[in-house]
Coordinates of C-alpha atoms in Angstrom, one line a residue:
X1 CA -16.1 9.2 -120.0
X2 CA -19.4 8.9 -121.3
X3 CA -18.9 5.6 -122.6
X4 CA -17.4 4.5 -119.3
X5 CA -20.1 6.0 -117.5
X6 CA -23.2 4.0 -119.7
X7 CA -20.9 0.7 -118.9
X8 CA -21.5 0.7 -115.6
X9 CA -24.7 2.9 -115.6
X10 CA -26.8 1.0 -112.9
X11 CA -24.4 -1.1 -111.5
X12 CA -23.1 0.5 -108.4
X13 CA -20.9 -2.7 -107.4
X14 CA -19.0 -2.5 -111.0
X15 CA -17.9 0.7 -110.6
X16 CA -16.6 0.2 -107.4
X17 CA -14.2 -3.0 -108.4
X18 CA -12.9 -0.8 -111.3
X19 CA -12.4 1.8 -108.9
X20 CA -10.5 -0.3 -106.3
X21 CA -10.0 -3.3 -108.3
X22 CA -10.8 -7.2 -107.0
X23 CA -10.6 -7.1 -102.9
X24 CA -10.5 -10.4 -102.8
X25 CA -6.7 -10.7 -103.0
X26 CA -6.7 -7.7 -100.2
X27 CA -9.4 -9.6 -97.8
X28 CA -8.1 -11.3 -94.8
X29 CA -8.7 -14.6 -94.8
X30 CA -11.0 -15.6 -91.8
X31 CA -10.2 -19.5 -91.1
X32 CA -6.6 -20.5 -91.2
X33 CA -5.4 -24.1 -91.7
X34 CA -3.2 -26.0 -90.2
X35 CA -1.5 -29.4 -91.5
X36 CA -0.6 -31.8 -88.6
X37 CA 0.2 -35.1 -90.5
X38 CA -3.5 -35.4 -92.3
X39 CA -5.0 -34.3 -89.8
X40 CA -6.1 -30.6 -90.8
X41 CA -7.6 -28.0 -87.8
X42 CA -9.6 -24.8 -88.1
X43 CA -8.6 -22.5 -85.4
X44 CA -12.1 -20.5 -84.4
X45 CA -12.0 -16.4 -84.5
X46 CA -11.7 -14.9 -81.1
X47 CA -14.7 -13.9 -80.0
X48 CA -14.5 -10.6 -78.1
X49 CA -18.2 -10.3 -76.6
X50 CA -18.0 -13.9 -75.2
X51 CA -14.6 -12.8 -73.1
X52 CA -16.0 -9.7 -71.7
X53 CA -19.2 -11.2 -70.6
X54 CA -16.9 -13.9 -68.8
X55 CA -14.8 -11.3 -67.1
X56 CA -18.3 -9.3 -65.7
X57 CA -19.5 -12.6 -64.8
X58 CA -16.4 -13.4 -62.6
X59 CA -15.6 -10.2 -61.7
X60 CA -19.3 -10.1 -59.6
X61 CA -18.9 -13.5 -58.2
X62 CA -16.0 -12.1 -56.5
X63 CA -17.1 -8.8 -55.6
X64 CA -20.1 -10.7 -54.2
X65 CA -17.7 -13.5 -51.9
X66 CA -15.5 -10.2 -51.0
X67 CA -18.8 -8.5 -50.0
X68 CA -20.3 -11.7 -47.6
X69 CA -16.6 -12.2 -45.7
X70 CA -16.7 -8.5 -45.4
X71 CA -20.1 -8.9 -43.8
X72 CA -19.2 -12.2 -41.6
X73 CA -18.2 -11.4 -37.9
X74 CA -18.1 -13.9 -35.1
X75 CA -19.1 -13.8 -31.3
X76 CA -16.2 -14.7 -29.3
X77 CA -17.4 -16.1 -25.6
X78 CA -16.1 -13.2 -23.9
X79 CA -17.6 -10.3 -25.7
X80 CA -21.0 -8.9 -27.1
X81 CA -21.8 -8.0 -31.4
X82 CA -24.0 -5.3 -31.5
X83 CA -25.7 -4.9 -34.9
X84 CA -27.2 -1.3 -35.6
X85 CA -29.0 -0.6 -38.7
X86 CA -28.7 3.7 -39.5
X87 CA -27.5 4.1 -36.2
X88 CA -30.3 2.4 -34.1
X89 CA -29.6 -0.9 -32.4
X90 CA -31.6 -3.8 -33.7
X91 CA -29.9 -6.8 -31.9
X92 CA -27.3 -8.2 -29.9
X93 CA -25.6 -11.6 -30.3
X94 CA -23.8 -13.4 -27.1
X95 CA -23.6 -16.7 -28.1
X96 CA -20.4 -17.6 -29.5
X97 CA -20.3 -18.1 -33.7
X98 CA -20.7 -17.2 -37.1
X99 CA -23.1 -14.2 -38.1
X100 CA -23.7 -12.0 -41.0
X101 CA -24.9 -8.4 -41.4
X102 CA -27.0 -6.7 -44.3
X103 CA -24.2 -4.7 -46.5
X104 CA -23.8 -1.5 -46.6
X105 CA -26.7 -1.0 -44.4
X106 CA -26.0 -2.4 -40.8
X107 CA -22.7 -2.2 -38.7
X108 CA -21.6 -4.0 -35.9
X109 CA -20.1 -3.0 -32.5
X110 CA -17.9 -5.1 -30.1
X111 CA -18.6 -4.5 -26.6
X112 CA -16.8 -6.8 -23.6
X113 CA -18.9 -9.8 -21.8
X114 CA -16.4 -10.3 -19.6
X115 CA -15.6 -8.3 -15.4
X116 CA -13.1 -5.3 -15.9
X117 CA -11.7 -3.2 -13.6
X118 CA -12.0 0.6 -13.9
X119 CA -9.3 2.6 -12.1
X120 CA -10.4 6.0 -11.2
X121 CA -8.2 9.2 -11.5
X122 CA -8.0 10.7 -7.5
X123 CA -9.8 13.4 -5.6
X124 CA -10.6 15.7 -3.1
X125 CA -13.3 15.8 -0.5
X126 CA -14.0 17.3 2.6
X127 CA -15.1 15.0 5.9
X128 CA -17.8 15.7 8.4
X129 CA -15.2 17.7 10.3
X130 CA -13.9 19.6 7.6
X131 CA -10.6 17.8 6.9
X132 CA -9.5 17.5 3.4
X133 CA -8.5 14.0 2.4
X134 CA -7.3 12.4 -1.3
X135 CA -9.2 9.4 -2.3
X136 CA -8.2 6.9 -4.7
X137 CA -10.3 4.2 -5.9
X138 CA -11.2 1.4 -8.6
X139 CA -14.2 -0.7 -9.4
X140 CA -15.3 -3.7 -10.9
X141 CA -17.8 -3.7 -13.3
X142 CA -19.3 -5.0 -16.1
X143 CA -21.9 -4.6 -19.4
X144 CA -25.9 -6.5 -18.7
X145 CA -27.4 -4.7 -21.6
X146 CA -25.5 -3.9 -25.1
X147 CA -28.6 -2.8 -26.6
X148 CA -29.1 -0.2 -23.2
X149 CA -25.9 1.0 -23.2
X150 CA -25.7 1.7 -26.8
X151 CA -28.9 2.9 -26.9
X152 CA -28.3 5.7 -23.9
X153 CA -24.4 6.0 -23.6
X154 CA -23.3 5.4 -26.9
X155 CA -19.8 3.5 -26.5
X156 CA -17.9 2.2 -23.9
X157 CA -16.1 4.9 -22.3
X158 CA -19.1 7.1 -22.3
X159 CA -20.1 4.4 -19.7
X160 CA -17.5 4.6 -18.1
X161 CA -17.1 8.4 -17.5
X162 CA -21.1 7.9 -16.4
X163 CA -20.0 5.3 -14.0
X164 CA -17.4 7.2 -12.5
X165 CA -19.2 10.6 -12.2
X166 CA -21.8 8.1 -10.1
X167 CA -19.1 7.0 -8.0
X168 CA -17.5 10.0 -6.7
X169 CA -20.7 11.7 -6.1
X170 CA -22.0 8.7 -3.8
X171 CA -18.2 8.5 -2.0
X172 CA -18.8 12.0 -1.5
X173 CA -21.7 12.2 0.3
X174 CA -20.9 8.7 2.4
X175 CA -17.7 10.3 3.3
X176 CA -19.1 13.7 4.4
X177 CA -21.2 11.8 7.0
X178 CA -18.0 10.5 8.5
X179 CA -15.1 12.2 10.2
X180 CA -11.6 11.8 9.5
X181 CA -10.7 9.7 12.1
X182 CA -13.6 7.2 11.5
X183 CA -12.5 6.7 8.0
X184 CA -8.7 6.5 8.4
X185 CA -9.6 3.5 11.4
X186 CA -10.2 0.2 9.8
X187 CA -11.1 -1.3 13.1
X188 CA -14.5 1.3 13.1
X189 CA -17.6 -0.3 12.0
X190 CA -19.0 2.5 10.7
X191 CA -16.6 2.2 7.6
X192 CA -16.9 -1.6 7.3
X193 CA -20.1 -1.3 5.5
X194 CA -18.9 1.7 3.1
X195 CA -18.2 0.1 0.0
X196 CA -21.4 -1.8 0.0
X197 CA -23.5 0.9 0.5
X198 CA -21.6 2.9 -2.2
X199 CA -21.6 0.2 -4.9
X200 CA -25.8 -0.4 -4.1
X201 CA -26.3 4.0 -4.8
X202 CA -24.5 3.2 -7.8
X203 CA -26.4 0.5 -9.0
X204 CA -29.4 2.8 -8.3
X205 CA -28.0 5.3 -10.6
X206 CA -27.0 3.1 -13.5
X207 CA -30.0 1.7 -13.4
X208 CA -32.6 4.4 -13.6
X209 CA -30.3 5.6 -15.9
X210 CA -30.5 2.0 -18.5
X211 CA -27.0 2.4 -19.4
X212 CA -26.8 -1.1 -19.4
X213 CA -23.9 -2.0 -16.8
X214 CA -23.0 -2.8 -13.3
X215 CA -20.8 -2.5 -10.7
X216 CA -20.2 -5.5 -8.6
X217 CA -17.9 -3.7 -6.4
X218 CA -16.1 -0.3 -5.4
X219 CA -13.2 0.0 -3.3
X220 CA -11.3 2.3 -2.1
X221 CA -7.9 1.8 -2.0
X222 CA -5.9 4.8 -0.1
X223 CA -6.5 7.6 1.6
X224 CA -4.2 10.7 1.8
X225 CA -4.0 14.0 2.9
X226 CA -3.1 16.9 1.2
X227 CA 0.8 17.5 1.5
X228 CA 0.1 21.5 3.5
X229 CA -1.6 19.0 5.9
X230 CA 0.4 16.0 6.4
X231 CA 2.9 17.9 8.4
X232 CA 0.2 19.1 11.4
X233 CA -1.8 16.2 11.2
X234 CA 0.7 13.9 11.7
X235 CA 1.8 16.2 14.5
X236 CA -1.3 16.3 16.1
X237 CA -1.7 12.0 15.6
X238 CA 2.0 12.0 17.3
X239 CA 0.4 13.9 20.0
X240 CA -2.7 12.5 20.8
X241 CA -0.8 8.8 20.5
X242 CA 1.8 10.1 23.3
X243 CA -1.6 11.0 25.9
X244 CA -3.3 8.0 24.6
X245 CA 0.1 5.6 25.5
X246 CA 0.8 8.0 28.7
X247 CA -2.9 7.4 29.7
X248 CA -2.4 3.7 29.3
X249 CA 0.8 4.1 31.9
X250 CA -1.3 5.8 34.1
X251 CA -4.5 3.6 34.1
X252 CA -1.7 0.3 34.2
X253 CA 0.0 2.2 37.3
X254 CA -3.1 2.6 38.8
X255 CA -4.0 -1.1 38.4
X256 CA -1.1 -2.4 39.3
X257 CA -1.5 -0.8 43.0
X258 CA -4.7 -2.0 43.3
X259 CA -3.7 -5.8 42.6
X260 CA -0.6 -5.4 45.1
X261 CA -2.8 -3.5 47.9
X262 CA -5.5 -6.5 47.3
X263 CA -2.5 -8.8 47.5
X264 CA -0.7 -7.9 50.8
X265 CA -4.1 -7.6 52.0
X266 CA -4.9 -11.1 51.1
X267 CA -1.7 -12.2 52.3
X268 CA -2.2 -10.6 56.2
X269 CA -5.5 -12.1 55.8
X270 CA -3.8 -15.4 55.1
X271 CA -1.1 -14.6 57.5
X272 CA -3.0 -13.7 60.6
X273 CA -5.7 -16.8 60.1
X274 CA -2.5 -19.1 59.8
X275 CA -1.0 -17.6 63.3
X276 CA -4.3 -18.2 64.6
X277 CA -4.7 -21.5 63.6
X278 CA -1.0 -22.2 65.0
X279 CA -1.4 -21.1 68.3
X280 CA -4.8 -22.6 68.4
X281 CA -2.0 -26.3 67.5
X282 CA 0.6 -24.9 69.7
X283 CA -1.9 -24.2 72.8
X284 CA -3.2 -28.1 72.2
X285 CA 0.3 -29.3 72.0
X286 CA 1.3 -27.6 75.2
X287 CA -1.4 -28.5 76.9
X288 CA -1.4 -32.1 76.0
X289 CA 2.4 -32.0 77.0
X290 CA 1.8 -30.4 80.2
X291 CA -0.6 -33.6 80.9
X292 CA 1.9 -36.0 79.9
X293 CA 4.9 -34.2 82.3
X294 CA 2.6 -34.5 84.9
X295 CA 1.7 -37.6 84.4
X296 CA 5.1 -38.4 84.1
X297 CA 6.5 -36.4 87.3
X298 CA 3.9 -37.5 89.2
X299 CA 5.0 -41.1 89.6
X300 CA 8.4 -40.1 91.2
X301 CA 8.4 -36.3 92.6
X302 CA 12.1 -36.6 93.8
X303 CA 13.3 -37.3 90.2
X304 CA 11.0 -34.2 88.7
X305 CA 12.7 -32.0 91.1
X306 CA 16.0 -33.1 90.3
X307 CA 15.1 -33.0 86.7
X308 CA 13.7 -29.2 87.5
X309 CA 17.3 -28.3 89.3
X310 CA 19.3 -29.1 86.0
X311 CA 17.0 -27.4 84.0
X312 CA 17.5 -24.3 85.7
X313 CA 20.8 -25.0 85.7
X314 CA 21.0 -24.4 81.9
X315 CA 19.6 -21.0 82.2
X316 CA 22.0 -19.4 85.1
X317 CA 24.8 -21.1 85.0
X318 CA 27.0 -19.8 81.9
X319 CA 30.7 -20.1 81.4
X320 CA 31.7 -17.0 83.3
X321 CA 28.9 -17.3 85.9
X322 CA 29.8 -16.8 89.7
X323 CA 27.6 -18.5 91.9
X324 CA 27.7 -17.9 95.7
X325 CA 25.8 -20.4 97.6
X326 CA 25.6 -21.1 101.4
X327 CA 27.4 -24.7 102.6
X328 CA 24.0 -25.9 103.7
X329 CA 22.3 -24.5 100.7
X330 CA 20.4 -27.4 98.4
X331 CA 21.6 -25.8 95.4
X332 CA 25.0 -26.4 97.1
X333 CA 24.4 -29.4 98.6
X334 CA 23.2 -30.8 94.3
X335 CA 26.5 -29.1 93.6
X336 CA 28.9 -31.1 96.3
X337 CA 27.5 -34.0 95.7
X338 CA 25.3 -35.3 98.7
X339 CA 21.9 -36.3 97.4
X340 CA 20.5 -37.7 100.9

């Protein structure tokens, strides 16, 4: 041991070949040839480092191309982007395109540019003369300010519910001015103005309010009554419809009488002046004839008496007439012949 000890005293790289003997036949060789014809090629190591540094390098390019479509949005003509940054809003975009948001750090909101209609749920109110009637309703709105509505409503339907509290409370108090049968009568002009006036108060409201939308109109589409009252009210329409139409009978009755007591006066009238006017003819006629039988008779008397004689004879002599005459009589003599 000793001997084998001074042998390799000081050489630490002896001892450890005689220890584990030549490594070169147990090192792994680190090229490798390859004979292709006489052409001879080294195939390189693989190189560990270089392949991860690839793989970071791609896997960020993606994560960064996945993050910017992720962060794309695009206006659409009919609708609003709201872009809020920790919750506050710090713009709006309505022209139609491409946009992009700050990661992870702004968030955008889509909000409608376009009219909608909101149909509201029915309800009860009482009219100026205490009758209970069931509206129902819609309206037709729409969003001016994204920022404003965000900003003091919050979403959509938070509008909305704003919109319709508005709306009822405005119906309510225009209605409670009117009574039932001024609102039930289309033909009353006391209604005809009702929806305007309702969607102006609202307009009012909204806008002190900012939330940002408006109503361009409210309607209301039916009125009913409560079913306990249908049954009397409809009772007492029935009613008052029967006086109304028996009233109408009356005042028609009463008119015609006066057109036929003006007619049959008019017609006496027209009667009595067209007698008058006759006799006033006949009289002339009579008296014109009267001159021309005189003038006539008066050129031969004997003839006009003759012709008087057979005119009375027309008038008392009939076909069961007796006549007794005296021989020497005229009349008798006419009769017998002897005209001398």
């Amino acid at each position: 041991m000793s001997n084998n000890k001074n042998q390799y005293d000081g050489d630490l790289e002896k001892f450890v070949k005689s220890l584990f003997g030549n490594n070169k036949n147990k090192k792994k060789k680190n090229t490798e040839t390859v004979q292709e014809g006489n052409i001879v090629k080294e195939k390189k190591p693989f190189n560990g480092r270089q392949f991860a540094k690839s793989a970071i390098l791609l896997t960020a390019i993606f994560a960064v191309i996945i993050i910017l479509i992720g962060n794309i949005y695009v206006v659409k003509e009919n609708e609003y982007k709201v872009v809020r940054q920790f919750g506050e809003v710090v713009k709006y975009e309505e022209e139609p395109g491409l946009n992009i948001k700050i990661p992870f750090i702004q968030s955008v909101t889509t909000l409608p540019k376009n009219l909608m209609t909101y149909e509201m749920t029915q309800e009860e109110i009482n009219t100026l003369d205490k009758k209970r009637i069931i509206i129902d309703n819609y309206a037709v709105w729409h969003v001016t300010d994204p920022k404003s509505l965000i900003s003091n409503a919050g979403t959509l339907i938070n509008a909305e519910s704003r919109m319709e509290e508005f709306i009822y409370s405005v119906i309510r108090t225009q209605l409670g001015q009117l009574n039932y049968e001024q609102i039930i009568n289309d033909e009353n002009s006391e209604r005809g103005s009702l929806n305007d006036r309702v969607t102006e108060n609202v307009n009012e409201y909204l806008a002190s309010g900012a939330f940002g939308i408006e109503v361009v109109d409210v309607r209301i589409r039916r009125t009913d009554l409560p079913e306990e009252n249908e049954h009397s009210v409809y009772t007492r329409m029935i009613s008052e419809r029967e006086s109304i139409a028996q009233r109408y009978l009356s005042e028609g009755d009463a008119d015609k009488n006066t057109i036929v007591a003006q007619t049959d006066r008019e017609v006496r009238e027209l009667l009595a002046t067209a007698e008058k006017e006759a006799a006033v003819i006949r009289a002339q006629g009579e008296a014109e004839a009267a001159q021309i039988y005189n003038a006539a008779f008066s050129r031969d008397p004997e003839f006009y008496g003759l012709y008087r004689t057979l005119e009375s004879y027309k008038k008392t002599i009939g076909k069961d007439t007796v006549i007794i005459l005296p021989s020497d009589s005229p009349y008798a003599r006419v009769l017998s012949g002897y005209l001398e």
